[in-house]
mmCIF file of C-alpha atoms in Angstrom:
data_model
loop_
_atom_site.group_PDB
_atom_site.id
_atom_site.type_symbol
_atom_site.label_atom_id
_atom_site.label_comp_id
_atom_site.label_asym_id
_atom_site.label_seq_id
_atom_site.Cartn_x
_atom_site.Cartn_y
_atom_site.Cartn_z
ATOM 1 C CA MET A 996 0.049 -0.131 0.152
ATOM 2 C CA MET A 997 1.030 3.338 -0.540
ATOM 3 C CA SER A 998 2.798 4.993 2.730
ATOM 4 C CA ARG A 999 2.577 8.209 1.935
ATOM 5 C CA SER A 1000 -1.181 10.270 1.368
ATOM 6 C CA GLY A 1001 -1.948 14.155 -0.874
ATOM 7 C CA PRO A 1002 -1.531 15.312 -3.695
ATOM 8 C CA PRO A 1003 1.822 13.251 -5.697
ATOM 9 C CA THR A 1004 4.583 14.941 -5.823
ATOM 10 C CA ALA A 1005 7.665 15.862 -8.357
ATOM 11 C CA PRO A 1006 9.684 13.259 -8.905
ATOM 12 C CA SER A 1007 13.666 13.443 -8.273
ATOM 13 C CA LEU A 1008 16.758 12.703 -9.946
ATOM 14 C CA HIS A 1009 19.843 11.320 -8.036
ATOM 15 C CA VAL A 1010 22.708 9.431 -9.332
ATOM 16 C CA PHE A 1011 25.583 8.366 -7.756
ATOM 17 C CA ALA A 1012 29.022 6.147 -8.597
ATOM 18 C CA GLU A 1013 30.256 3.326 -6.547
ATOM 19 C CA ASN A 1014 34.086 1.800 -7.357
ATOM 20 C CA ILE A 1015 34.025 -1.641 -6.707
ATOM 21 C CA PRO A 1016 37.185 -4.397 -5.619
ATOM 22 C CA LEU A 1017 36.656 -7.317 -6.453
ATOM 23 C CA ARG A 1018 37.505 -10.196 -3.491
ATOM 24 C CA GLU A 1019 40.621 -11.197 -6.253
ATOM 25 C CA PRO A 1020 41.836 -9.931 -10.564
ATOM 26 C CA PHE A 1021 38.917 -11.703 -12.550
ATOM 27 C CA ARG A 1022 40.552 -11.304 -16.066
ATOM 28 C CA ILE A 1023 39.263 -12.004 -19.489
ATOM 29 C CA SER A 1024 40.363 -12.273 -23.467
ATOM 30 C CA ARG A 1025 40.786 -8.297 -23.393
ATOM 31 C CA MET A 1026 41.422 -7.381 -20.536
ATOM 32 C CA GLU A 1027 42.193 -7.564 -16.001
ATOM 33 C CA PHE A 1028 39.539 -6.622 -13.746
ATOM 34 C CA ARG A 1029 40.388 -5.319 -9.734
ATOM 35 C CA HIS A 1030 37.570 -2.978 -9.536
ATOM 36 C CA SER A 1031 33.363 -2.362 -10.670
ATOM 37 C CA GLN A 1032 32.194 0.533 -11.966
ATOM 38 C CA VAL A 1033 29.004 0.878 -11.518
ATOM 39 C CA MET A 1034 26.682 4.074 -11.624
ATOM 40 C CA VAL A 1035 23.760 4.225 -9.145
ATOM 41 C CA ALA A 1036 20.457 5.832 -10.944
ATOM 42 C CA GLU A 1037 17.491 6.778 -7.684
ATOM 43 C CA ILE A 1038 14.335 8.182 -8.857
ATOM 44 C CA ALA A 1039 11.711 9.804 -5.680
ATOM 45 C CA ALA A 1040 8.629 10.628 -5.581
ATOM 46 C CA ASP A 1041 5.542 10.266 -3.127
ATOM 47 C CA GLY A 1042 7.740 9.138 -0.313
ATOM 48 C CA HIS A 1043 8.979 6.345 -2.277
ATOM 49 C CA VAL A 1044 12.672 5.395 -4.349
ATOM 50 C CA GLY A 1045 13.137 3.561 -7.110
ATOM 51 C CA ARG A 1046 16.861 2.727 -7.819
ATOM 52 C CA GLY A 1047 18.697 1.245 -10.844
ATOM 53 C CA GLU A 1048 22.622 -0.235 -11.801
ATOM 54 C CA CYS A 1049 25.523 -0.017 -14.736
ATOM 55 C CA GLU A 1050 28.237 -0.543 -14.893
ATOM 56 C CA PRO A 1051 29.070 2.751 -18.457
ATOM 57 C CA HIS A 1052 32.103 1.471 -18.759
ATOM 58 C CA GLU A 1053 34.226 -2.144 -17.769
ATOM 59 C CA SER A 1054 36.830 -0.222 -16.231
ATOM 60 C CA ASP A 1055 37.742 3.641 -16.641
ATOM 61 C CA PRO A 1056 36.463 5.572 -14.266
ATOM 62 C CA ALA A 1057 36.605 8.895 -16.418
ATOM 63 C CA LEU A 1058 34.006 7.703 -18.589
ATOM 64 C CA ARG A 1059 31.582 6.364 -15.481
ATOM 65 C CA ASP A 1060 32.225 9.945 -14.007
ATOM 66 C CA ARG A 1061 30.752 10.639 -17.919
ATOM 67 C CA ALA A 1062 28.465 8.701 -17.739
ATOM 68 C CA MET A 1063 26.774 10.693 -14.555
ATOM 69 C CA ALA A 1064 27.433 13.661 -15.522
ATOM 70 C CA ASP A 1065 24.943 12.673 -18.868
ATOM 71 C CA ALA A 1066 22.050 11.332 -16.352
ATOM 72 C CA TRP A 1067 22.230 13.994 -14.419
ATOM 73 C CA ALA A 1068 21.297 16.328 -17.630
ATOM 74 C CA LEU A 1069 18.520 14.244 -17.830
ATOM 75 C CA SER A 1070 16.815 15.811 -13.807
ATOM 76 C CA ASP A 1071 14.611 18.250 -15.483
ATOM 77 C CA HIS A 1072 13.536 15.483 -17.589
ATOM 78 C CA VAL A 1073 12.586 13.383 -14.716
ATOM 79 C CA ALA A 1074 11.116 16.222 -12.766
ATOM 80 C CA GLN A 1075 8.388 16.521 -15.588
ATOM 81 C CA GLY A 1076 7.781 13.389 -15.007
ATOM 82 C CA LEU A 1077 9.953 11.233 -17.755
ATOM 83 C CA ASP A 1078 8.050 7.231 -17.926
ATOM 84 C CA ARG A 1079 9.459 4.943 -19.565
ATOM 85 C CA ALA A 1080 8.676 5.324 -23.540
ATOM 86 C CA GLY A 1081 10.124 8.751 -22.978
ATOM 87 C CA LEU A 1082 13.542 7.843 -21.451
ATOM 88 C CA ALA A 1083 13.577 4.760 -24.821
ATOM 89 C CA ALA A 1084 12.916 7.856 -27.095
ATOM 90 C CA LEU A 1085 15.840 9.506 -25.787
ATOM 91 C CA PRO A 1086 19.794 9.318 -26.858
ATOM 92 C CA LEU A 1087 21.601 7.757 -23.953
ATOM 93 C CA THR A 1088 24.434 5.088 -23.377
ATOM 94 C CA ARG A 1089 22.021 1.962 -22.921
ATOM 95 C CA PRO A 1090 23.984 2.365 -19.368
ATOM 96 C CA ILE A 1091 22.282 4.990 -18.810
ATOM 97 C CA ARG A 1092 18.590 4.377 -20.534
ATOM 98 C CA ASN A 1093 19.173 0.861 -17.824
ATOM 99 C CA ALA A 1094 19.935 2.124 -14.738
ATOM 100 C CA LEU A 1095 17.445 4.016 -15.498
ATOM 101 C CA ASP A 1096 14.439 2.156 -16.889
ATOM 102 C CA CYS A 1097 15.092 -0.106 -13.514
ATOM 103 C CA ALA A 1098 14.714 2.778 -11.472
ATOM 104 C CA LEU A 1099 10.575 3.934 -13.152
ATOM 105 C CA TRP A 1100 10.115 0.047 -13.008
ATOM 106 C CA ASP A 1101 10.928 -0.125 -9.430
ATOM 107 C CA LEU A 1102 9.438 3.272 -9.071
ATOM 108 C CA GLU A 1103 5.950 2.458 -9.867
ATOM 109 C CA ALA A 1104 6.079 -0.411 -8.522
ATOM 110 C CA LYS A 1105 6.508 0.797 -5.559
ATOM 111 C CA ARG A 1106 3.325 3.421 -5.947
ATOM 112 C CA ARG A 1107 1.566 1.082 -6.957
ATOM 113 C CA GLY A 1108 1.648 -1.204 -4.250
ATOM 114 C CA THR A 1109 2.906 -4.498 -6.281
ATOM 115 C CA SER A 1110 5.973 -5.937 -7.603
ATOM 116 C CA VAL A 1111 7.283 -5.284 -11.118
ATOM 117 C CA ALA A 1112 6.521 -8.478 -12.626
ATOM 118 C CA ALA A 1113 3.097 -7.801 -12.151
ATOM 119 C CA LEU A 1114 3.409 -4.473 -13.739
ATOM 120 C CA ALA A 1115 5.608 -6.470 -16.169
ATOM 121 C CA GLY A 1116 2.935 -9.589 -16.703
ATOM 122 C CA CYS A 1117 4.953 -12.308 -15.891
ATOM 123 C CA PRO A 1118 4.284 -14.482 -13.796
ATOM 124 C CA ALA A 1119 6.408 -14.412 -9.733
ATOM 125 C CA PRO A 1120 9.927 -14.960 -9.865
ATOM 126 C CA ALA A 1121 11.344 -19.158 -8.150
ATOM 127 C CA ALA A 1122 15.352 -19.298 -7.277
ATOM 128 C CA LEU A 1123 17.220 -20.111 -10.422
ATOM 129 C CA PRO A 1124 21.132 -21.464 -10.031
ATOM 130 C CA THR A 1125 23.389 -19.242 -11.747
ATOM 131 C CA VAL A 1126 26.821 -19.919 -13.063
ATOM 132 C CA PHE A 1127 29.664 -18.786 -10.956
ATOM 133 C CA THR A 1128 32.218 -17.280 -13.888
ATOM 134 C CA LEU A 1129 36.051 -19.230 -13.215
ATOM 135 C CA GLY A 1130 38.287 -15.750 -14.926
ATOM 136 C CA ILE A 1131 41.088 -17.155 -17.046
ATOM 137 C CA ASP A 1132 43.852 -18.404 -14.725
ATOM 138 C CA ALA A 1133 46.731 -21.148 -15.087
ATOM 139 C CA PRO A 1134 44.742 -24.666 -15.646
ATOM 140 C CA ALA A 1135 45.476 -26.066 -12.244
ATOM 141 C CA ALA A 1136 44.355 -23.012 -10.877
ATOM 142 C CA MET A 1137 40.682 -22.505 -12.923
ATOM 143 C CA ALA A 1138 40.492 -26.278 -11.226
ATOM 144 C CA GLU A 1139 41.690 -26.161 -8.004
ATOM 145 C CA LYS A 1140 38.762 -23.043 -8.249
ATOM 146 C CA ALA A 1141 36.910 -25.606 -9.473
ATOM 147 C CA ALA A 1142 36.509 -27.408 -6.758
ATOM 148 C CA ARG A 1143 35.749 -25.314 -4.651
ATOM 149 C CA MET A 1144 32.375 -24.105 -5.759
ATOM 150 C CA ALA A 1145 31.578 -28.100 -5.236
ATOM 151 C CA ALA A 1146 27.769 -26.124 -4.742
ATOM 152 C CA TRP A 1147 27.800 -25.065 -7.805
ATOM 153 C CA THR A 1148 27.152 -27.518 -10.281
ATOM 154 C CA ARG A 1149 26.596 -25.027 -13.252
ATOM 155 C CA LEU A 1150 30.366 -23.401 -14.559
ATOM 156 C CA LYS A 1151 31.195 -21.116 -17.278
ATOM 157 C CA ILE A 1152 35.137 -20.616 -18.443
ATOM 158 C CA LYS A 1153 36.498 -18.021 -19.262
ATOM 159 C CA LEU A 1154 38.985 -18.640 -22.372
ATOM 160 C CA GLY A 1155 41.300 -16.554 -23.373
ATOM 161 C CA GLY A 1156 42.817 -17.817 -27.307
ATOM 162 C CA GLU A 1157 45.956 -16.909 -27.436
ATOM 163 C CA GLU A 1158 46.613 -20.457 -27.473
ATOM 164 C CA ALA A 1159 44.676 -23.347 -27.704
ATOM 165 C CA ALA A 1160 45.968 -25.655 -26.246
ATOM 166 C CA LEU A 1161 46.346 -23.998 -22.930
ATOM 167 C CA ASP A 1162 42.272 -23.241 -23.245
ATOM 168 C CA LEU A 1163 41.635 -26.806 -23.547
ATOM 169 C CA ARG A 1164 43.747 -27.422 -21.310
ATOM 170 C CA ARG A 1165 41.734 -25.191 -18.291
ATOM 171 C CA VAL A 1166 38.474 -26.919 -19.669
ATOM 172 C CA ALA A 1167 39.882 -30.180 -19.029
ATOM 173 C CA ALA A 1168 40.820 -29.762 -15.699
ATOM 174 C CA VAL A 1169 37.615 -28.209 -14.754
ATOM 175 C CA ARG A 1170 36.450 -31.536 -15.767
ATOM 176 C CA GLY A 1171 38.335 -32.877 -14.207
ATOM 177 C CA ALA A 1172 37.660 -31.161 -11.055
ATOM 178 C CA ARG A 1173 34.196 -31.202 -11.588
ATOM 179 C CA ALA A 1174 32.674 -33.961 -13.443
ATOM 180 C CA ASP A 1175 29.416 -33.225 -12.128
ATOM 181 C CA ALA A 1176 29.122 -29.614 -13.752
ATOM 182 C CA GLU A 1177 27.462 -28.877 -16.896
ATOM 183 C CA LEU A 1178 30.592 -26.316 -18.503
ATOM 184 C CA ILE A 1179 29.973 -22.926 -20.654
ATOM 185 C CA VAL A 1180 32.802 -21.325 -22.332
ATOM 186 C CA ASP A 1181 33.860 -18.565 -23.198
ATOM 187 C CA ALA A 1182 36.300 -17.090 -25.205
ATOM 188 C CA ASN A 1183 34.784 -12.792 -25.271
ATOM 189 C CA GLY A 1184 35.876 -12.269 -29.316
ATOM 190 C CA GLY A 1185 39.361 -14.147 -28.639
ATOM 191 C CA TRP A 1186 38.947 -16.699 -31.508
ATOM 192 C CA THR A 1187 39.286 -17.401 -34.871
ATOM 193 C CA MET A 1188 36.838 -19.159 -37.394
ATOM 194 C CA ASP A 1189 40.004 -21.983 -37.246
ATOM 195 C CA GLY A 1190 40.574 -21.754 -34.133
ATOM 196 C CA LEU A 1191 36.626 -21.971 -33.332
ATOM 197 C CA ARG A 1192 36.896 -24.940 -35.937
ATOM 198 C CA HIS A 1193 39.871 -26.395 -33.645
ATOM 199 C CA MET A 1194 38.676 -25.777 -30.233
ATOM 200 C CA ALA A 1195 34.522 -26.829 -30.612
ATOM 201 C CA PRO A 1196 35.087 -30.066 -31.503
ATOM 202 C CA ALA A 1197 37.341 -30.891 -28.519
ATOM 203 C CA LEU A 1198 34.972 -29.006 -26.057
ATOM 204 C CA ALA A 1199 32.767 -31.546 -27.277
ATOM 205 C CA GLU A 1200 34.494 -34.609 -26.185
ATOM 206 C CA LEU A 1201 34.768 -32.527 -22.957
ATOM 207 C CA GLY A 1202 30.806 -32.447 -22.967
ATOM 208 C CA VAL A 1203 30.852 -28.012 -22.502
ATOM 209 C CA ALA A 1204 26.954 -27.618 -22.827
ATOM 210 C CA LEU A 1205 28.026 -23.752 -24.854
ATOM 211 C CA ILE A 1206 30.448 -21.689 -26.070
ATOM 212 C CA GLU A 1207 29.897 -17.909 -26.440
ATOM 213 C CA GLN A 1208 31.198 -15.085 -28.501
ATOM 214 C CA PRO A 1209 34.077 -17.528 -29.909
ATOM 215 C CA LEU A 1210 34.786 -14.702 -32.462
ATOM 216 C CA PRO A 1211 35.061 -10.869 -32.655
ATOM 217 C CA PRO A 1212 31.601 -9.093 -32.506
ATOM 218 C CA GLY A 1213 31.474 -7.600 -36.500
ATOM 219 C CA GLY A 1214 33.443 -10.762 -37.752
ATOM 220 C CA ASP A 1215 30.945 -13.086 -37.652
ATOM 221 C CA ALA A 1216 29.755 -13.788 -41.265
ATOM 222 C CA PRO A 1217 31.620 -17.323 -40.925
ATOM 223 C CA LEU A 1218 29.133 -18.493 -38.413
ATOM 224 C CA ALA A 1219 26.872 -18.910 -40.960
ATOM 225 C CA ASP A 1220 27.913 -21.668 -42.919
ATOM 226 C CA TYR A 1221 29.587 -23.689 -39.790
ATOM 227 C CA ALA A 1222 27.490 -26.662 -37.883
ATOM 228 C CA SER A 1223 28.926 -26.545 -34.893
ATOM 229 C CA PRO A 1224 28.897 -28.826 -32.132
ATOM 230 C CA VAL A 1225 28.434 -27.303 -29.408
ATOM 231 C CA PRO A 1226 25.589 -24.761 -29.702
ATOM 232 C CA LEU A 1227 26.599 -21.044 -30.091
ATOM 233 C CA CYS A 1228 25.262 -18.040 -28.071
ATOM 234 C CA ALA A 1229 26.207 -14.459 -29.290
ATOM 235 C CA ASP A 1230 26.816 -11.593 -26.041
ATOM 236 C CA GLU A 1231 28.599 -9.163 -28.602
ATOM 237 C CA SER A 1232 27.354 -9.150 -31.563
ATOM 238 C CA CYS A 1233 23.352 -9.163 -29.250
ATOM 239 C CA LEU A 1234 23.238 -5.867 -28.198
ATOM 240 C CA ASP A 1235 19.223 -5.030 -29.068
ATOM 241 C CA ARG A 1236 16.340 -5.955 -31.116
ATOM 242 C CA GLN A 1237 18.338 -3.760 -34.330
ATOM 243 C CA SER A 1238 21.068 -6.778 -33.681
ATOM 244 C CA LEU A 1239 18.911 -9.450 -33.362
ATOM 245 C CA PRO A 1240 18.714 -10.120 -37.112
ATOM 246 C CA ALA A 1241 22.178 -10.543 -37.134
ATOM 247 C CA VAL A 1242 22.320 -13.447 -34.649
ATOM 248 C CA ILE A 1243 19.964 -16.106 -36.508
ATOM 249 C CA GLY A 1244 21.368 -18.166 -38.265
ATOM 250 C CA ARG A 1245 24.594 -17.603 -36.730
ATOM 251 C CA TYR A 1246 24.118 -18.334 -33.166
ATOM 252 C CA ALA A 1247 21.661 -20.597 -31.220
ATOM 253 C CA TYR A 1248 21.072 -18.507 -27.559
ATOM 254 C CA ILE A 1249 21.729 -14.895 -27.305
ATOM 255 C CA ASN A 1250 22.777 -14.064 -23.957
ATOM 256 C CA ILE A 1251 20.352 -11.029 -22.378
ATOM 257 C CA LYS A 1252 22.167 -8.493 -20.745
ATOM 258 C CA LEU A 1253 20.598 -5.182 -19.370
ATOM 259 C CA ASP A 1254 23.482 -3.359 -19.974
ATOM 260 C CA LYS A 1255 23.043 -4.060 -23.365
ATOM 261 C CA THR A 1256 20.111 -4.003 -24.128
ATOM 262 C CA GLY A 1257 19.367 -0.629 -22.588
ATOM 263 C CA GLY A 1258 17.292 -1.919 -19.892
ATOM 264 C CA LEU A 1259 14.950 -4.062 -18.421
ATOM 265 C CA SER A 1260 11.425 -3.166 -20.753
ATOM 266 C CA GLU A 1261 14.117 -3.538 -23.282
ATOM 267 C CA ALA A 1262 15.433 -6.635 -22.927
ATOM 268 C CA LEU A 1263 12.140 -8.557 -21.934
ATOM 269 C CA ALA A 1264 11.161 -7.334 -25.666
ATOM 270 C CA LEU A 1265 14.117 -8.488 -26.400
ATOM 271 C CA ALA A 1266 13.422 -11.255 -25.396
ATOM 272 C CA ASP A 1267 9.762 -11.281 -26.822
ATOM 273 C CA ALA A 1268 11.872 -10.910 -30.405
ATOM 274 C CA ALA A 1269 13.924 -14.096 -29.310
ATOM 275 C CA GLU A 1270 12.033 -17.343 -28.592
ATOM 276 C CA ALA A 1271 9.502 -16.159 -31.846
ATOM 277 C CA ALA A 1272 12.400 -16.219 -33.260
ATOM 278 C CA GLY A 1273 13.902 -19.748 -32.249
ATOM 279 C CA LEU A 1274 16.402 -18.688 -30.553
ATOM 280 C CA GLY A 1275 17.585 -20.127 -26.846
ATOM 281 C CA ILE A 1276 18.119 -16.770 -24.177
ATOM 282 C CA MET A 1277 21.136 -17.366 -21.762
ATOM 283 C CA VAL A 1278 20.644 -14.408 -18.934
ATOM 284 C CA GLY A 1279 24.221 -12.487 -18.349
ATOM 285 C CA CYS A 1280 25.270 -9.817 -16.359
ATOM 286 C CA MET A 1281 27.989 -6.971 -15.489
ATOM 287 C CA THR A 1282 29.939 -7.789 -12.062
ATOM 288 C CA GLY A 1283 27.536 -5.661 -10.103
ATOM 289 C CA THR A 1284 25.574 -5.756 -6.922
ATOM 290 C CA SER A 1285 22.246 -6.982 -6.192
ATOM 291 C CA LEU A 1286 20.945 -4.759 -7.349
ATOM 292 C CA ALA A 1287 21.711 -5.085 -10.870
ATOM 293 C CA MET A 1288 20.776 -7.963 -10.969
ATOM 294 C CA ALA A 1289 17.585 -8.177 -9.120
ATOM 295 C CA PRO A 1290 15.100 -6.946 -12.584
ATOM 296 C CA ALA A 1291 17.748 -9.533 -14.787
ATOM 297 C CA HIS A 1292 17.054 -12.377 -11.427
ATOM 298 C CA LEU A 1293 12.579 -11.710 -13.111
ATOM 299 C CA VAL A 1294 14.563 -11.813 -16.746
ATOM 300 C CA ALA A 1295 16.750 -15.247 -16.833
ATOM 301 C CA GLN A 1296 13.044 -16.948 -15.171
ATOM 302 C CA ARG A 1297 12.511 -17.540 -19.665
ATOM 303 C CA ALA A 1298 16.493 -18.697 -19.845
ATOM 304 C CA ARG A 1299 18.216 -21.413 -20.053
ATOM 305 C CA PHE A 1300 20.954 -20.795 -18.968
ATOM 306 C CA VAL A 1301 21.356 -17.964 -16.027
ATOM 307 C CA ASP A 1302 24.745 -15.695 -15.742
ATOM 308 C CA LEU A 1303 23.780 -13.222 -12.379
ATOM 309 C CA ASP A 1304 26.603 -14.663 -10.464
ATOM 310 C CA GLY A 1305 28.268 -10.408 -10.926
ATOM 311 C CA PRO A 1306 27.330 -9.859 -6.801
ATOM 312 C CA LEU A 1307 29.944 -13.518 -6.166
ATOM 313 C CA LEU A 1308 33.615 -11.042 -7.171
ATOM 314 C CA LEU A 1309 32.633 -8.412 -5.382
ATOM 315 C CA ALA A 1310 34.178 -7.298 -2.004
ATOM 316 C CA TRP A 1311 30.590 -6.300 -1.163
ATOM 317 C CA ASP A 1312 27.649 -5.694 -1.837
ATOM 318 C CA ARG A 1313 23.550 -4.078 -0.602
ATOM 319 C CA THR A 1314 21.720 -4.982 2.364
ATOM 320 C CA PRO A 1315 19.067 -6.381 1.890
ATOM 321 C CA ALA A 1316 21.780 -8.494 -1.622
ATOM 322 C CA MET A 1317 20.657 -10.967 -3.363
ATOM 323 C CA CYS A 1318 20.293 -14.387 -1.703
ATOM 324 C CA TYR A 1319 23.111 -17.236 -2.985
ATOM 325 C CA GLU A 1320 22.941 -20.758 -2.161
ATOM 326 C CA GLN A 1321 23.603 -23.648 -3.066
ATOM 327 C CA GLY A 1322 24.185 -22.647 -7.048
ATOM 328 C CA LEU A 1323 20.258 -20.797 -6.754
ATOM 329 C CA ILE A 1324 19.925 -17.438 -6.796
ATOM 330 C CA HIS A 1325 16.780 -16.861 -5.806
ATOM 331 C CA PRO A 1326 14.180 -13.456 -6.082
ATOM 332 C CA ALA A 1327 14.654 -10.356 -4.125
ATOM 333 C CA GLU A 1328 13.276 -8.595 -1.494
ATOM 334 C CA PRO A 1329 11.263 -5.825 -2.264
ATOM 335 C CA ALA A 1330 13.399 -3.429 0.067
ATOM 336 C CA LEU A 1331 15.636 -3.678 -2.633
ATOM 337 C CA TRP A 1332 14.821 -3.591 -5.796
ATOM 338 C CA GLY A 1333 10.903 -4.534 -8.007
#
């Protein structure tokens, strides 16, 4: 129920940045991370606050701060009653749009005394199994970490592409440590087509369930003539519905990330379009907090593969936070989001 009576108040926008250290350095094919650079947008009205989070840039705090300035510039739009449709029409980067779109969903749910799931016409979310991601490391180190994460029966293995034999040793080491686990590998666009042809049959023999973004975005046209023995998933090659036509016939799955789509609104629409096109769905994340995972968890109810482990890589998280236990991510508490 509404906690405030009286005439409606004009919404106000507050934006702030956070530099969150990771528990340990995290390496992918392009770079190594030690911090997560996030931006939070809060929209307040009628005694309620809606919140959203994004990662405007993977590693550059200057670009994050520029995104904050761009977000602050929307204060007048927000005060005049900016809604999700109006937000979609503004020329913004996708991460900024994501933070505001999620904040608007959250605020509307709070003002109406309902849930975002109900507003979106979605069933109430349930707990889902999520992968735990292993950053690039020596094969023995990756295997040791996989063994420690025994409660997680789904693991994602970051691969580098600098040497195919080393990448295969990484996967074989993890498989040796975790015969029970479903494995996904993620090249982050670090392979060539010849490398994929070499890697895919060997990965199939190791029981890998999915290969994520093997080729650089924009360089994946050869996939149209390739029958992979392991299903392929587009990540950086699929941002939103506009990029979907180029994915069809090249990939079996798409990875939906809210920072790529520009928010929950487009993520839900992209899921609809992907399913209509016969594509499977994966839902992923950046290295964000539980505030970023909560709206993605709603989309993930429709996904075959769920990769929402961002908070597990961080030194601290929100209060309240998403609950992770025994390899599952549980729905968000309303006090967090939604």
